[in-house]
CSV table of C-alpha atoms in Angstrom, one decimal:
chain,number,residue,atom,x,y,z
O,1,MET,CA,207.0,73.0,84.8
O,2,THR,CA,208.3,73.2,81.2
O,3,LYS,CA,204.7,73.7,80.0
O,4,PHE,CA,204.3,76.6,82.4
O,5,LEU,CA,207.5,78.2,81.1
O,6,LEU,CA,206.6,77.6,77.5
O,7,ARG,CA,203.1,79.2,78.0
O,8,TRP,CA,204.8,82.2,79.8
O,9,ILE,CA,207.3,82.6,77.0
O,10,ALA,CA,204.5,82.3,74.4
O,11,SER,CA,202.5,84.9,76.2
O,12,ALA,CA,205.4,87.3,76.5
O,13,ALA,CA,206.4,86.8,72.9
O,14,SER,CA,202.8,87.4,71.8
O,15,ILE,CA,202.8,90.7,73.7
O,16,TYR,CA,206.2,91.7,72.2
O,17,ILE,CA,205.1,90.8,68.6
O,18,THR,CA,201.8,92.6,69.1
O,19,ALA,CA,203.6,95.7,70.3
O,20,ALA,CA,205.8,95.6,67.2
O,21,LEU,CA,202.7,95.4,64.9
O,22,PHE,CA,200.9,98.4,66.4
O,23,GLU,CA,202.1,102.0,66.3
O,24,ASN,CA,200.4,103.0,69.5
O,25,VAL,CA,201.5,100.0,71.6
O,26,TYR,CA,204.9,100.4,73.2
O,27,ILE,CA,207.1,97.9,75.1
O,28,THR,CA,210.6,98.6,76.3
O,29,GLY,CA,211.9,95.1,76.1
O,30,PHE,CA,211.3,91.4,76.5
O,31,GLY,CA,211.6,91.7,80.3
O,32,ALA,CA,208.7,94.1,80.3
O,33,ALA,CA,206.8,91.7,78.1
O,34,MET,CA,207.5,88.8,80.6
O,35,LEU,CA,206.1,91.0,83.4
O,36,ALA,CA,203.2,92.1,81.3
O,37,ALA,CA,202.4,88.4,80.6
O,38,VAL,CA,202.2,87.6,84.3
O,39,ILE,CA,200.1,90.7,85.1
O,40,LEU,CA,197.8,90.0,82.1
O,41,GLY,CA,197.3,86.4,83.3
O,42,ILE,CA,196.5,87.5,86.8
O,43,ALA,CA,194.1,90.2,85.5
O,44,ASN,CA,192.4,87.6,83.2
O,45,MET,CA,191.9,85.3,86.2
O,46,ILE,CA,190.7,87.9,88.7
O,47,VAL,CA,189.5,91.1,87.1
O,48,LYS,CA,188.0,89.8,83.8
O,49,PRO,CA,185.4,87.5,85.4
O,50,ILE,CA,184.1,90.3,87.6
O,51,ILE,CA,183.8,92.7,84.7
O,52,VAL,CA,182.1,90.0,82.6
O,53,LEU,CA,179.6,89.4,85.4
O,54,PHE,CA,178.7,93.1,85.8
O,55,THR,CA,178.4,93.6,82.0
O,56,LEU,CA,176.4,90.4,81.4
O,57,PRO,CA,173.3,92.2,80.1
O,58,ILE,CA,175.3,94.2,77.5
O,59,ASN,CA,177.2,91.0,76.6
O,60,ILE,CA,174.0,89.1,76.0
O,61,ILE,CA,172.5,91.9,73.9
O,62,THR,CA,175.6,92.1,71.7
O,63,LEU,CA,175.8,88.3,71.4
O,64,GLY,CA,179.2,88.3,73.1
O,65,LEU,CA,180.9,90.9,71.1
O,66,PHE,CA,181.2,93.2,74.1
O,67,THR,CA,183.8,90.7,75.3
O,68,LEU,CA,186.2,92.3,72.8
O,69,VAL,CA,185.8,95.5,74.7
O,70,ILE,CA,186.4,93.8,78.0
O,71,ASN,CA,189.5,92.1,76.7
O,72,GLY,CA,190.8,95.5,75.5
O,73,PHE,CA,190.0,97.0,78.9
O,74,VAL,CA,191.9,94.3,80.7
O,75,LEU,CA,194.9,94.8,78.4
O,76,LYS,CA,194.7,98.5,79.0
O,77,ILE,CA,194.7,97.8,82.8
O,78,THR,CA,197.8,95.6,82.3
O,79,ALA,CA,199.5,98.4,80.4
O,80,GLY,CA,198.8,100.8,83.2
O,81,LEU,CA,200.3,98.5,85.8
O,82,VAL,CA,203.5,97.6,83.9
O,83,SER,CA,205.9,100.5,83.7
O,84,GLY,CA,207.6,99.4,80.4
O,85,PHE,CA,204.3,98.7,78.6
O,86,MET,CA,202.0,101.4,77.2
O,87,ILE,CA,198.9,101.5,75.0
O,88,ASN,CA,197.5,104.7,73.7
O,89,GLY,CA,193.7,104.6,73.4
O,90,LEU,CA,191.0,102.0,74.2
O,91,PHE,CA,190.3,101.3,70.6
O,92,THR,CA,193.9,100.4,70.0
O,93,ALA,CA,193.8,98.2,73.1
O,94,ILE,CA,190.7,96.4,71.7
O,95,LEU,CA,192.4,95.7,68.3
O,96,ALA,CA,195.6,94.8,70.0
O,97,SER,CA,193.8,92.2,72.2
O,98,VAL,CA,192.3,90.6,69.1
O,99,VAL,CA,195.8,90.4,67.5
O,100,LEU,CA,197.3,89.3,70.7
O,101,SER,CA,194.9,86.4,70.9
O,102,ILE,CA,195.6,85.3,67.4
O,103,VAL,CA,199.4,85.6,67.8
O,104,HIS,CA,199.3,83.7,71.1
O,105,MET,CA,197.2,80.9,69.4
O,106,VAL,CA,199.8,80.6,66.6
O,107,LEU,CA,202.8,80.6,68.9
O,108,SER,CA,201.2,78.1,71.2
O,109,GLY,CA,200.6,75.8,68.3
O,110,ILE,CA,204.2,76.2,67.1
O,111,LEU,CA,205.6,75.5,70.5
O,112,GLY,CA,203.2,72.6,71.0
O,113,VAL,CA,201.7,74.1,74.2
O,114,LYS,CA,198.2,72.9,74.7
O,115,LYS,CA,195.7,74.1,77.2
O,116,ASP,CA,195.0,71.4,79.8
């Protein structure tokens, strides 16, 4: 249970830090970041595999680089569903998703949360 909570806090803190780093990414507070972390996790489990499946030919042609666009799109969907979280523009969402992944990796390493 503590690993789950640490992962959730790491995800929320990553979203909060990413919003602080980008001018076009807004979050109202840590509570909105906690909710965004839950919605992003659910979207990554349900929506992302479906999008990856439908865009598989493009993903193969671009040698997997189109996954960055998919990650940005899923982050933009999350921002649309959470009222205190907003991202202006798809390109900003793509860049923010890359930074979010890096920040989450660093925070998970600091907290000692490993993926099982």
